[in-house]
């Protein structure tokens, strides 16, 4: 099934078990709409499929952490002819504290990628695609998880950072494609 996806993740420490886990908001565009889920170490805690593009909030308890839950607050959600714009924020609440993790808005392509017949005939196992909607000034953004949980009364929380790599640099660092693969211009 064709899909284009993006994730916003943070490392969280569960005090009750003293374990660090990955808390993620995952966005996946499919033909039926925008699938959104909250996961903890790849285990889906809550999910929904959006077909009406309006801001909303989705919350779930955090397993193994008493009195803790995470809310994914979609501050902006717009569908355009060739993309969807999502502006997410995580609210993580515990018994004693409330953190807000802001992310930059993301754009997800609604143009489904296609696989050419030559690639199928050569029976390739994997095909890597860089959706043009993920390009910013002809550069591919690479998400890094730099946000940290900031408690009440502390300075402005840092935003998760995005490092932008020029498209030419990515092309230079890639290994040559397998024979028979056509790389689109």
PDB file of C-alpha atoms in Angstrom, residues 3 70 73 76 82 107 111 113 115 148 158 162 167 182:
ATOM      1  CA  UNK A   3       1.921   5.802   1.980  1.00  0.00           C
ATOM      2  CA  UNK A  70       0.201  12.332  26.703  1.00  0.00           C
ATOM      3  CA  UNK A  73      -2.623  18.653  20.207  1.00  0.00           C
ATOM      4  CA  UNK A  76      -3.275  23.470  12.706  1.00  0.00           C
ATOM      5  CA  UNK A  82      -1.046  18.414  -3.175  1.00  0.00           C
ATOM      6  CA  UNK A 107       3.962  19.240   5.228  1.00  0.00           C
ATOM      7  CA  UNK A 111       0.773  12.741  -4.215  1.00  0.00           C
ATOM      8  CA  UNK A 113       4.622   7.746  -5.045  1.00  0.00           C
ATOM      9  CA  UNK A 115       7.010   2.554  -8.798  1.00  0.00           C
ATOM     10  CA  UNK A 148      13.648  18.074  26.156  1.00  0.00           C
ATOM     11  CA  UNK A 158      13.600  24.518  23.203  1.00  0.00           C
ATOM     12  CA  UNK A 162      15.399  20.498  12.008  1.00  0.00           C
ATOM     13  CA  UNK A 167      19.756  18.047  -1.968  1.00  0.00           C
ATOM     14  CA  UNK A 182      15.621   4.837 -12.772  1.00  0.00           C
TER      15      UNK A 182
END
